[in-house]
Amino acid sequence: MDSSVVTPPAQEAPPAAPSQQPQPPRKGAVEGSATWRLSDRIGLATCWALGLLFCAIAVAIVVYLLLQGIKYLKPSMLVTPASGGFSQAESGGFSDAFIGTLIVAVMGISLALPAGVGIAVWLVEYGRPAALARITESTIEAIAGIPSIVLALFGTVIFSSTALGFLSRTSEGVVFGRSFFAAAAMLSLVALPLVVASTREGLSAIPQHVREASYAVGKTKIATVRRILLPTARPQVATGAMLGLGRIIGDTAIIVVLLGATQNFAPVGSAFPLNYLRGAGTTLTNFVYEASPTGNLNQPQKAYAAAFVLLLMVLALNAAVDIVHRRARKAGTWSH
Amino acid sequence: MESLTPVPPPIRRLPLVETPPAREVAPPAAKEGEAGAAQSPASGGFTAARRSIGAPQFSIRRMEIDGVSVSYADREAVKSVSMPVRQGEVLSLIGPSGCGKTTLLRSLNRLTELTRTATLTGRILLDDVDIRLIEPTLLRRRVTMVFQQPNPFPMSVFDNIAYVLREQGSRRVRRKTLEPKVHSALQRAGLFEEVKDNLDHPALRLSGGQQQRLCIARALAAEPEVLLLDEPCSALDPQSTQVIEDLIVKLRDDVAVVIVTHNLQQAYRIADHVAFMYLGELVEYASATALFGSPREPRTQEYVSGAFG
């Protein structure tokens, strides 16, 4: 800091920025920190310790679930529906929960992705009238902060209304209000803020002169968005979608309240596939909860197996995001 | 008009605002006189070699800037500037940072309209038609622009050019039908030989100089009448700069070229006419040799001799 302090110049040079004078071969960061002040060294050590700690926690969770999952998961569980039974051998698998997870994931993200990307494009590229943009922005932030159980409760109000009765089971004029439609609609709200935030980030990172370059050859704003900006922001859009998917897959509260949390599919009517989507169902998260020692089923081995499947899905999503980003990096970016 | 000052004013004196700026366009008759001036060696500390390409063969007036003022909110960035833009010549806008030269350049294809607070008064004519009467997208195909930062689109070299040629956002046009136009645009920008085998490579993997020439090719692909360049070499190394300067001089017969530059040497090397702007005013508009050799305005004299800027 203070250059007037008489110390050898080597003591003052921060290890991160190599100084002008010729130096012996570059030292590693930790070795170089020997010349740091004590408080900095303590800070560095704390960072390392915390980093390693969190790595250890993550690895412990993954490895433990992997081991448990490999031990208990049988491929047949993915294709056998749950059934009544007293022992774990009799109670079948969790195929309905597995398929239910896939259904809510696909339905939820196919609502959240277009809406989220649209909102983000409007906020970043248009944003007029400014007051409406501000309101939209804070609304999205508010949704991001609402616990999903509150969204679920709100969803029951909406989807139990007679006008939306066609989306779920209705008997004697009473709308049940629990179906894949209802759950997916509310789950899309869980994913929406993530898609919006990530897409906005991607769009804002594109230098202004790139937009102008497109306008300067006579392109309209919408053509620029479609052909230049969204393709450029694709990695961030993908990240948002994957994070959103992760949230949808991982949500339990909305499933319990709005999907009925039945053991199996409970189709309504006979028009496939609408009968399944209008009916109640379950997902893996709910199955894990029910199968855990606190749940009604109490079959922890299957809980581990289902949790293992969930974990694999989330890891696959992470890997997919990584691939998208790596491919984008290969295409290069602008120098700033 | 000011009378020529035989002795340059004191160098350290900062420009005074009370000196009336030369707003009037230099009369076209001055052009004949310039040809003689071109032979005389430049004074004012300019020892850089004048480009070898020689005086323009012809000049056709394409654009007419007529009393144009541009304001951002309440700050006036360009104050009542008038000058012609001619095909066959390179017009260079010089001046210190923030003097309004980029704003003036951007108003030529109505890019200033993208800034919400900007307002423009005065007239800009393109082939005798007020540009406010031309659809902006159409105008910007006739008056294209190259920016300071090389900014190819994140797609292949081919698609960068094809994007310009295609209708709004459409992808339907076949590659085969676009190929000749893409190739000719790349050839005009002097890039074809270097990239002809790699047309499908990502454009952002090219070197900085190649990227900038791709941007020029992209701007040329729309077959514009006027090409605007906003400090196209400021992010490039000297070698790439040289290549692009040669290219700009070559292009002046096909399109009217307007180039904003910070680099006086560059303006001296490539420009046929130079407009010196200061604090939003057009201080002096003259041929390059006249402006650098014997500037009429004391402020120009100070700027080109490096007193400020």
PDB file of N, CA and C in Angstrom, chain A residues 101-160:
ATOM      1  N   THR A 101     -42.177 -36.914 -13.029  1.00  0.00           N
ATOM      2  CA  THR A 101     -41.115 -35.909 -13.002  1.00  0.00           C
ATOM      3  C   THR A 101     -40.811 -35.412 -14.411  1.00  0.00           C
ATOM      4  N   LEU A 102     -40.705 -36.367 -15.347  1.00  0.00           N
ATOM      5  CA  LEU A 102     -40.418 -35.957 -16.726  1.00  0.00           C
ATOM      6  C   LEU A 102     -41.539 -35.077 -17.276  1.00  0.00           C
ATOM      7  N   ILE A 103     -42.786 -35.450 -16.950  1.00  0.00           N
ATOM      8  CA  ILE A 103     -43.920 -34.678 -17.489  1.00  0.00           C
ATOM      9  C   ILE A 103     -43.903 -33.253 -16.944  1.00  0.00           C
ATOM     10  N   VAL A 104     -43.785 -33.097 -15.618  1.00  0.00           N
ATOM     11  CA  VAL A 104     -43.817 -31.727 -15.080  1.00  0.00           C
ATOM     12  C   VAL A 104     -42.609 -30.936 -15.564  1.00  0.00           C
ATOM     13  N   ALA A 105     -41.466 -31.613 -15.739  1.00  0.00           N
ATOM     14  CA  ALA A 105     -40.278 -30.903 -16.215  1.00  0.00           C
ATOM     15  C   ALA A 105     -40.516 -30.366 -17.613  1.00  0.00           C
ATOM     16  N   VAL A 106     -41.006 -31.227 -18.498  1.00  0.00           N
ATOM     17  CA  VAL A 106     -41.219 -30.802 -19.885  1.00  0.00           C
ATOM     18  C   VAL A 106     -42.297 -29.730 -19.957  1.00  0.00           C
ATOM     19  N   MET A 107     -43.417 -29.968 -19.265  1.00  0.00           N
ATOM     20  CA  MET A 107     -44.504 -29.000 -19.328  1.00  0.00           C
ATOM     21  C   MET A 107     -44.098 -27.673 -18.689  1.00  0.00           C
ATOM     22  N   GLY A 108     -43.477 -27.756 -17.533  1.00  0.00           N
ATOM     23  CA  GLY A 108     -43.110 -26.533 -16.817  1.00  0.00           C
ATOM     24  C   GLY A 108     -42.144 -25.694 -17.618  1.00  0.00           C
ATOM     25  N   ILE A 109     -41.093 -26.332 -18.173  1.00  0.00           N
ATOM     26  CA  ILE A 109     -40.081 -25.540 -18.860  1.00  0.00           C
ATOM     27  C   ILE A 109     -40.605 -25.051 -20.204  1.00  0.00           C
ATOM     28  N   SER A 110     -41.526 -25.806 -20.822  1.00  0.00           N
ATOM     29  CA  SER A 110     -42.027 -25.314 -22.106  1.00  0.00           C
ATOM     30  C   SER A 110     -42.973 -24.137 -21.907  1.00  0.00           C
ATOM     31  N   LEU A 111     -43.449 -23.933 -20.698  1.00  0.00           N
ATOM     32  CA  LEU A 111     -44.152 -22.681 -20.407  1.00  0.00           C
ATOM     33  C   LEU A 111     -43.160 -21.580 -20.018  1.00  0.00           C
ATOM     34  N   ALA A 112     -42.189 -21.952 -19.179  1.00  0.00           N
ATOM     35  CA  ALA A 112     -41.304 -20.937 -18.597  1.00  0.00           C
ATOM     36  C   ALA A 112     -40.294 -20.415 -19.611  1.00  0.00           C
ATOM     37  N   LEU A 113     -39.823 -21.274 -20.513  1.00  0.00           N
ATOM     38  CA  LEU A 113     -38.738 -20.847 -21.410  1.00  0.00           C
ATOM     39  C   LEU A 113     -39.186 -19.753 -22.386  1.00  0.00           C
ATOM     40  N   PRO A 114     -40.256 -19.991 -23.157  1.00  0.00           N
ATOM     41  CA  PRO A 114     -40.662 -18.911 -24.069  1.00  0.00           C
ATOM     42  C   PRO A 114     -41.055 -17.639 -23.329  1.00  0.00           C
ATOM     43  N   ALA A 115     -41.796 -17.801 -22.237  1.00  0.00           N
ATOM     44  CA  ALA A 115     -42.219 -16.621 -21.489  1.00  0.00           C
ATOM     45  C   ALA A 115     -41.006 -15.892 -20.923  1.00  0.00           C
ATOM     46  N   GLY A 116     -40.090 -16.650 -20.335  1.00  0.00           N
ATOM     47  CA  GLY A 116     -38.922 -16.035 -19.712  1.00  0.00           C
ATOM     48  C   GLY A 116     -38.033 -15.339 -20.723  1.00  0.00           C
ATOM     49  N   VAL A 117     -37.778 -16.006 -21.861  1.00  0.00           N
ATOM     50  CA  VAL A 117     -36.929 -15.396 -22.883  1.00  0.00           C
ATOM     51  C   VAL A 117     -37.605 -14.152 -23.444  1.00  0.00           C
ATOM     52  N   GLY A 118     -38.920 -14.257 -23.652  1.00  0.00           N
ATOM     53  CA  GLY A 118     -39.656 -13.103 -24.155  1.00  0.00           C
ATOM     54  C   GLY A 118     -39.569 -11.918 -23.211  1.00  0.00           C
ATOM     55  N   ILE A 119     -39.774 -12.188 -21.925  1.00  0.00           N
ATOM     56  CA  ILE A 119     -39.711 -11.105 -20.937  1.00  0.00           C
ATOM     57  C   ILE A 119     -38.315 -10.500 -20.908  1.00  0.00           C
ATOM     58  N   ALA A 120     -37.302 -11.366 -20.929  1.00  0.00           N
ATOM     59  CA  ALA A 120     -35.930 -10.865 -20.859  1.00  0.00           C
ATOM     60  C   ALA A 120     -35.601 -10.011 -22.076  1.00  0.00           C
ATOM     61  N   VAL A 121     -35.991 -10.471 -23.266  1.00  0.00           N
ATOM     62  CA  VAL A 121     -35.728  -9.691 -24.484  1.00  0.00           C
ATOM     63  C   VAL A 121     -36.427  -8.350 -24.397  1.00  0.00           C
ATOM     64  N   TRP A 122     -37.669  -8.383 -23.939  1.00  0.00           N
ATOM     65  CA  TRP A 122     -38.400  -7.116 -23.838  1.00  0.00           C
ATOM     66  C   TRP A 122     -37.723  -6.176 -22.841  1.00  0.00           C
ATOM     67  N   LEU A 123     -37.305  -6.726 -21.701  1.00  0.00           N
ATOM     68  CA  LEU A 123     -36.691  -5.881 -20.676  1.00  0.00           C
ATOM     69  C   LEU A 123     -35.382  -5.273 -21.163  1.00  0.00           C
ATOM     70  N   VAL A 124     -34.552  -6.091 -21.830  1.00  0.00           N
ATOM     71  CA  VAL A 124     -33.218  -5.603 -22.203  1.00  0.00           C
ATOM     72  C   VAL A 124     -33.279  -4.782 -23.486  1.00  0.00           C
ATOM     73  N   GLU A 125     -34.031  -5.243 -24.477  1.00  0.00           N
ATOM     74  CA  GLU A 125     -33.955  -4.609 -25.798  1.00  0.00           C
ATOM     75  C   GLU A 125     -34.987  -3.516 -25.991  1.00  0.00           C
ATOM     76  N   TYR A 126     -36.106  -3.601 -25.309  1.00  0.00           N
ATOM     77  CA  TYR A 126     -37.136  -2.577 -25.495  1.00  0.00           C
ATOM     78  C   TYR A 126     -37.305  -1.770 -24.211  1.00  0.00           C
ATOM     79  N   GLY A 127     -37.881  -2.409 -23.195  1.00  0.00           N
ATOM     80  CA  GLY A 127     -37.947  -1.757 -21.884  1.00  0.00           C
ATOM     81  C   GLY A 127     -38.746  -0.472 -21.850  1.00  0.00           C
ATOM     82  N   ARG A 128     -39.692  -0.318 -22.786  1.00  0.00           N
ATOM     83  CA  ARG A 128     -40.534   0.879 -22.784  1.00  0.00           C
ATOM     84  C   ARG A 128     -41.986   0.459 -22.722  1.00  0.00           C
ATOM     85  N   PRO A 129     -42.841   1.131 -22.015  1.00  0.00           N
ATOM     86  CA  PRO A 129     -42.582   2.260 -21.130  1.00  0.00           C
ATOM     87  C   PRO A 129     -41.760   1.853 -19.905  1.00  0.00           C
ATOM     88  N   ALA A 130     -40.939   2.768 -19.473  1.00  0.00           N
ATOM     89  CA  ALA A 130     -39.970   2.449 -18.434  1.00  0.00           C
ATOM     90  C   ALA A 130     -40.652   2.000 -17.148  1.00  0.00           C
ATOM     91  N   ALA A 131     -41.789   2.596 -16.852  1.00  0.00           N
ATOM     92  CA  ALA A 131     -42.473   2.245 -15.608  1.00  0.00           C
ATOM     93  C   ALA A 131     -42.913   0.784 -15.647  1.00  0.00           C
ATOM     94  N   LEU A 132     -43.452   0.371 -16.791  1.00  0.00           N
ATOM     95  CA  LEU A 132     -43.896  -1.015 -16.921  1.00  0.00           C
ATOM     96  C   LEU A 132     -42.714  -1.972 -16.800  1.00  0.00           C
ATOM     97  N   ALA A 133     -41.579  -1.572 -17.380  1.00  0.00           N
ATOM     98  CA  ALA A 133     -40.388  -2.407 -17.299  1.00  0.00           C
ATOM     99  C   ALA A 133     -39.951  -2.576 -15.845  1.00  0.00           C
ATOM    100  N   ARG A 134     -39.996  -1.462 -15.112  1.00  0.00           N
ATOM    101  CA  ARG A 134     -39.603  -1.544 -13.690  1.00  0.00           C
ATOM    102  C   ARG A 134     -40.535  -2.453 -12.914  1.00  0.00           C
ATOM    103  N   ILE A 135     -41.838  -2.308 -13.196  1.00  0.00           N
ATOM    104  CA  ILE A 135     -42.814  -3.143 -12.488  1.00  0.00           C
ATOM    105  C   ILE A 135     -42.575  -4.616 -12.818  1.00  0.00           C
ATOM    106  N   THR A 136     -42.379  -4.906 -14.113  1.00  0.00           N
ATOM    107  CA  THR A 136     -42.136  -6.286 -14.520  1.00  0.00           C
ATOM    108  C   THR A 136     -40.920  -6.847 -13.804  1.00  0.00           C
ATOM    109  N   GLU A 137     -39.880  -6.016 -13.776  1.00  0.00           N
ATOM    110  CA  GLU A 137     -38.641  -6.457 -13.147  1.00  0.00           C
ATOM    111  C   GLU A 137     -38.863  -6.839 -11.685  1.00  0.00           C
ATOM    112  N   SER A 138     -39.553  -5.944 -10.956  1.00  0.00           N
ATOM    113  CA  SER A 138     -39.718  -6.249  -9.534  1.00  0.00           C
ATOM    114  C   SER A 138     -40.709  -7.388  -9.328  1.00  0.00           C
ATOM    115  N   THR A 139     -41.659  -7.546 -10.257  1.00  0.00           N
ATOM    116  CA  THR A 139     -42.570  -8.684 -10.150  1.00  0.00           C
ATOM    117  C   THR A 139     -41.811  -9.993 -10.273  1.00  0.00           C
ATOM    118  N   ILE A 140     -40.923 -10.037 -11.268  1.00  0.00           N
ATOM    119  CA  ILE A 140     -40.138 -11.258 -11.470  1.00  0.00           C
ATOM    120  C   ILE A 140     -39.299 -11.546 -10.223  1.00  0.00           C
ATOM    121  N   GLU A 141     -38.707 -10.488  -9.685  1.00  0.00           N
ATOM    122  CA  GLU A 141     -37.909 -10.682  -8.474  1.00  0.00           C
ATOM    123  C   GLU A 141     -38.779 -11.178  -7.327  1.00  0.00           C
ATOM    124  N   ALA A 142     -40.008 -10.635  -7.251  1.00  0.00           N
ATOM    125  CA  ALA A 142     -40.905 -11.064  -6.177  1.00  0.00           C
ATOM    126  C   ALA A 142     -41.247 -12.543  -6.327  1.00  0.00           C
ATOM    127  N   ILE A 143     -41.529 -12.953  -7.576  1.00  0.00           N
ATOM    128  CA  ILE A 143     -41.862 -14.361  -7.805  1.00  0.00           C
ATOM    129  C   ILE A 143     -40.690 -15.240  -7.387  1.00  0.00           C
ATOM    130  N   ALA A 144     -39.471 -14.757  -7.704  1.00  0.00           N
ATOM    131  CA  ALA A 144     -38.292 -15.541  -7.339  1.00  0.00           C
ATOM    132  C   ALA A 144     -38.210 -15.713  -5.828  1.00  0.00           C
ATOM    133  N   GLY A 145     -38.743 -14.746  -5.087  1.00  0.00           N
ATOM    134  CA  GLY A 145     -38.623 -14.814  -3.642  1.00  0.00           C
ATOM    135  C   GLY A 145     -39.767 -15.543  -2.954  1.00  0.00           C
ATOM    136  N   ILE A 146     -40.848 -15.810  -3.691  1.00  0.00           N
ATOM    137  CA  ILE A 146     -42.009 -16.447  -3.056  1.00  0.00           C
ATOM    138  C   ILE A 146     -41.722 -17.932  -2.850  1.00  0.00           C
ATOM    139  N   PRO A 147     -41.938 -18.446  -1.652  1.00  0.00           N
ATOM    140  CA  PRO A 147     -41.750 -19.880  -1.440  1.00  0.00           C
ATOM    141  C   PRO A 147     -42.739 -20.665  -2.296  1.00  0.00           C
ATOM    142  N   SER A 148     -42.302 -21.815  -2.785  1.00  0.00           N
ATOM    143  CA  SER A 148     -43.149 -22.520  -3.746  1.00  0.00           C
ATOM    144  C   SER A 148     -44.445 -23.004  -3.097  1.00  0.00           C
ATOM    145  N   ILE A 149     -44.443 -23.185  -1.779  1.00  0.00           N
ATOM    146  CA  ILE A 149     -45.682 -23.632  -1.130  1.00  0.00           C
ATOM    147  C   ILE A 149     -46.747 -22.536  -1.215  1.00  0.00           C
ATOM    148  N   VAL A 150     -46.300 -21.276  -1.187  1.00  0.00           N
ATOM    149  CA  VAL A 150     -47.248 -20.172  -1.315  1.00  0.00           C
ATOM    150  C   VAL A 150     -47.804 -20.122  -2.730  1.00  0.00           C
ATOM    151  N   LEU A 151     -46.888 -20.331  -3.720  1.00  0.00           N
ATOM    152  CA  LEU A 151     -47.351 -20.410  -5.104  1.00  0.00           C
ATOM    153  C   LEU A 151     -48.370 -21.535  -5.246  1.00  0.00           C
ATOM    154  N   ALA A 152     -48.102 -22.643  -4.586  1.00  0.00           N
ATOM    155  CA  ALA A 152     -48.984 -23.804  -4.683  1.00  0.00           C
ATOM    156  C   ALA A 152     -50.363 -23.459  -4.143  1.00  0.00           C
ATOM    157  N   LEU A 153     -50.383 -22.785  -3.006  1.00  0.00           N
ATOM    158  CA  LEU A 153     -51.654 -22.401  -2.390  1.00  0.00           C
ATOM    159  C   LEU A 153     -52.443 -21.487  -3.315  1.00  0.00           C
ATOM    160  N   PHE A 154     -51.711 -20.535  -3.908  1.00  0.00           N
ATOM    161  CA  PHE A 154     -52.340 -19.626  -4.860  1.00  0.00           C
ATOM    162  C   PHE A 154     -52.883 -20.411  -6.052  1.00  0.00           C
ATOM    163  N   GLY A 155     -52.107 -21.424  -6.462  1.00  0.00           N
ATOM    164  CA  GLY A 155     -52.524 -22.249  -7.590  1.00  0.00           C
ATOM    165  C   GLY A 155     -53.833 -22.966  -7.320  1.00  0.00           C
ATOM    166  N   THR A 156     -54.034 -23.414  -6.099  1.00  0.00           N
ATOM    167  CA  THR A 156     -55.290 -24.106  -5.798  1.00  0.00           C
ATOM    168  C   THR A 156     -56.472 -23.169  -5.988  1.00  0.00           C
ATOM    169  N   VAL A 157     -56.265 -21.900  -5.632  1.00  0.00           N
ATOM    170  CA  VAL A 157     -57.353 -20.930  -5.809  1.00  0.00           C
ATOM    171  C   VAL A 157     -57.696 -20.805  -7.285  1.00  0.00           C
ATOM    172  N   ILE A 158     -56.647 -20.689  -8.106  1.00  0.00           N
ATOM    173  CA  ILE A 158     -56.889 -20.497  -9.542  1.00  0.00           C
ATOM    174  C   ILE A 158     -57.514 -21.748 -10.154  1.00  0.00           C
ATOM    175  N   PHE A 159     -56.886 -22.880  -9.899  1.00  0.00           N
ATOM    176  CA  PHE A 159     -57.275 -24.066 -10.652  1.00  0.00           C
ATOM    177  C   PHE A 159     -58.488 -24.775 -10.057  1.00  0.00           C
ATOM    178  N   SER A 160     -58.972 -24.313  -8.884  1.00  0.00           N
ATOM    179  CA  SER A 160     -60.228 -24.846  -8.366  1.00  0.00           C
ATOM    180  C   SER A 160     -61.415 -24.038  -8.864  1.00  0.00           C
TER     181      SER A 160
END
